[in-house]
């Protein structure tokens, strides 16, 4: 693949670097985000290992005493009005670092391991972050085990990272809104991106209401959230990171046993709680039923190295099917191309995302599905080359959508080209 693409990707990361960490995109998301930081650190690791380590240590600076790694660490210099909901809304944080109170997919241990491989610091970086990563995993295992079966539950669609996935339509519809209506708020997300590419107002009302209720309850993980879901992608990422934690422990002379055991437990819970015999589906803990929607979330367990071979093969076949791969062979769609909920241009309701394609390629390769992995990577690179380093892409035309100069897309490109 071409040098100009690599140069452009490096320029995006450099342009989004703030001195301490990297914003997802300058205008749309002017703070540091939870799982973005992990992808971005892996991208930086090929160019500047110091910045890669700083990226991870910056997001971990926002970690709460209970272990949660927040989904946003706010930059103090950015005015409140630049992003909604900003620091004043969340009223959260630690040691002078303002943060949100939600979390996001825990990709950080995996990123830390990858960063350490290209760092001159030897094990010193891993030693600095190990305790914090363990605390993050303990938080998920302890405070988020709402279903009691050993998986982590998310309490808000923003925690999935796939905010308005059709998988969340049903559980979101069941969220009660106040009789007098949701207290007024101002969306800021459509100043730089077309409304047709962003979630609906109805979805936003529920996002805001859920976040307010969680905040007003002191961010207590008491199992009372009106939205309470076990997400296969979130849990698969947690599992993938748990394997990384075991590896990190081994590298720095800590006991890897607890993390190996935890990985076995999460793997078994994924299989017993979210596999329906045909596909992985999110479990709605409010109804204790699986949510029967085909979305990219279901393909996430490819990241589980212990997945039985026939299950991995079923996921790979689903990924290659017309539900996820358009006739033009463009990347993997975020949700079923053939379903009535499919929307080509709207956020997580259909578009192709480079970070998810990157994750799936890693998962496929882990199961020896090398041709399939290379195909996903190559189509991702072509999309980006054709349409620019955007937040997401139309799976039918390949048009670039959402924010411009997007950091995790740049990071995915860099890792695919270099790895
Ligand atoms: C809310 C930063 C984040 C990503 C999420 C993506 C989007 C935020 C928003 O942007 O979410 O967290 O305002 O839409 O859905 O996955 O981490 O890139």
CSV table of N, CA and C and ligand atoms in Angstrom, one decimal, residues 24 29 33 35-36 71-72 83-84 104 158 161-163 189 198 204 347-348 353 391 406 408, ligand 1:
chain,number,residue,atom,x,y,z
A,24,UNK,N,-10.0,12.3,19.4
A,24,UNK,CA,-10.4,11.5,18.2
A,24,UNK,C,-10.5,12.4,17.0
A,29,UNK,N,-14.9,15.9,18.6
A,29,UNK,CA,-14.6,15.2,19.9
A,29,UNK,C,-13.3,15.8,20.5
A,33,UNK,N,-11.0,10.1,24.6
A,33,UNK,CA,-12.0,9.1,24.8
A,33,UNK,C,-11.4,7.7,25.2
A,35,UNK,N,-12.0,4.1,24.7
A,35,UNK,CA,-11.4,3.1,23.9
A,35,UNK,C,-10.7,3.6,22.7
A,36,UNK,N,-11.0,4.9,22.3
A,36,UNK,CA,-10.2,5.5,21.3
A,36,UNK,C,-8.7,5.5,21.7
A,71,UNK,N,-15.1,7.0,30.2
A,71,UNK,CA,-15.2,7.0,28.8
A,71,UNK,C,-14.7,8.3,28.2
A,72,UNK,N,-14.6,9.4,29.0
A,72,UNK,CA,-14.0,10.6,28.5
A,72,UNK,C,-13.1,11.2,29.6
A,83,UNK,N,-18.4,20.5,23.6
A,83,UNK,CA,-18.9,19.1,23.5
A,83,UNK,C,-20.0,18.9,24.5
A,84,UNK,N,-21.1,18.2,24.1
A,84,UNK,CA,-22.1,17.9,25.1
A,84,UNK,C,-22.3,16.4,25.1
A,104,UNK,N,-16.0,2.4,28.8
A,104,UNK,CA,-16.1,2.0,27.4
A,104,UNK,C,-15.4,0.6,27.3
A,158,UNK,N,-23.7,4.3,25.3
A,158,UNK,CA,-22.3,4.9,25.1
A,158,UNK,C,-21.2,4.0,25.6
A,161,UNK,N,-19.7,1.8,22.9
A,161,UNK,CA,-19.0,2.4,21.9
A,161,UNK,C,-19.7,2.4,20.5
A,162,UNK,N,-20.8,1.6,20.5
A,162,UNK,CA,-21.6,1.5,19.2
A,162,UNK,C,-23.0,2.1,19.6
A,163,UNK,N,-23.0,3.4,19.9
A,163,UNK,CA,-24.1,4.1,20.6
A,163,UNK,C,-25.5,3.8,20.1
A,189,UNK,N,-23.6,17.8,18.6
A,189,UNK,CA,-22.9,16.9,17.7
A,189,UNK,C,-23.2,17.1,16.2
A,198,UNK,N,-25.9,11.2,12.2
A,198,UNK,CA,-25.9,11.2,13.6
A,198,UNK,C,-27.1,10.5,14.2
A,204,UNK,N,-31.2,10.3,21.4
A,204,UNK,CA,-30.5,11.2,22.3
A,204,UNK,C,-31.2,11.5,23.6
A,347,UNK,N,-24.2,6.7,11.4
A,347,UNK,CA,-23.5,6.3,12.6
A,347,UNK,C,-23.3,4.8,12.7
A,348,UNK,N,-23.8,4.2,13.7
A,348,UNK,CA,-23.6,2.7,13.9
A,348,UNK,C,-24.7,1.9,13.3
A,353,UNK,N,-16.7,0.8,9.9
A,353,UNK,CA,-15.8,1.5,10.8
A,353,UNK,C,-14.5,0.8,10.8
A,391,UNK,N,-14.4,9.2,10.0
A,391,UNK,CA,-14.9,8.5,11.1
A,391,UNK,C,-15.5,7.1,10.7
A,406,UNK,N,-9.8,11.5,11.4
A,406,UNK,CA,-10.2,10.7,12.6
A,406,UNK,C,-9.1,9.8,13.1
A,408,UNK,N,-8.7,7.1,15.3
A,408,UNK,CA,-8.6,5.6,15.3
A,408,UNK,C,-8.5,5.0,13.9
B,1,LIG,C1,-20.1,9.5,22.8
B,1,LIG,C2,-15.1,9.2,20.2
B,1,LIG,C3,-16.5,8.4,20.5
B,1,LIG,C4,-16.3,6.9,20.3
B,1,LIG,C5,-17.6,6.2,20.3
B,1,LIG,C6,-18.5,6.9,19.2
B,1,LIG,C7,-18.7,8.4,19.5
B,1,LIG,C8,-19.5,9.8,21.4
B,1,LIG,C9,-20.4,10.7,20.7
B,1,LIG,O1,-17.4,9.0,19.5
B,1,LIG,O2,-19.4,8.5,20.8
B,1,LIG,O3,-19.2,8.7,23.5
B,1,LIG,O4,-20.5,11.9,21.1
B,1,LIG,O5,-21.1,10.4,19.7
B,1,LIG,O6,-19.8,6.3,19.2
B,1,LIG,O7,-17.5,4.9,20.0
B,1,LIG,O8,-15.5,6.4,21.3
B,1,LIG,O9,-14.6,8.8,19.0
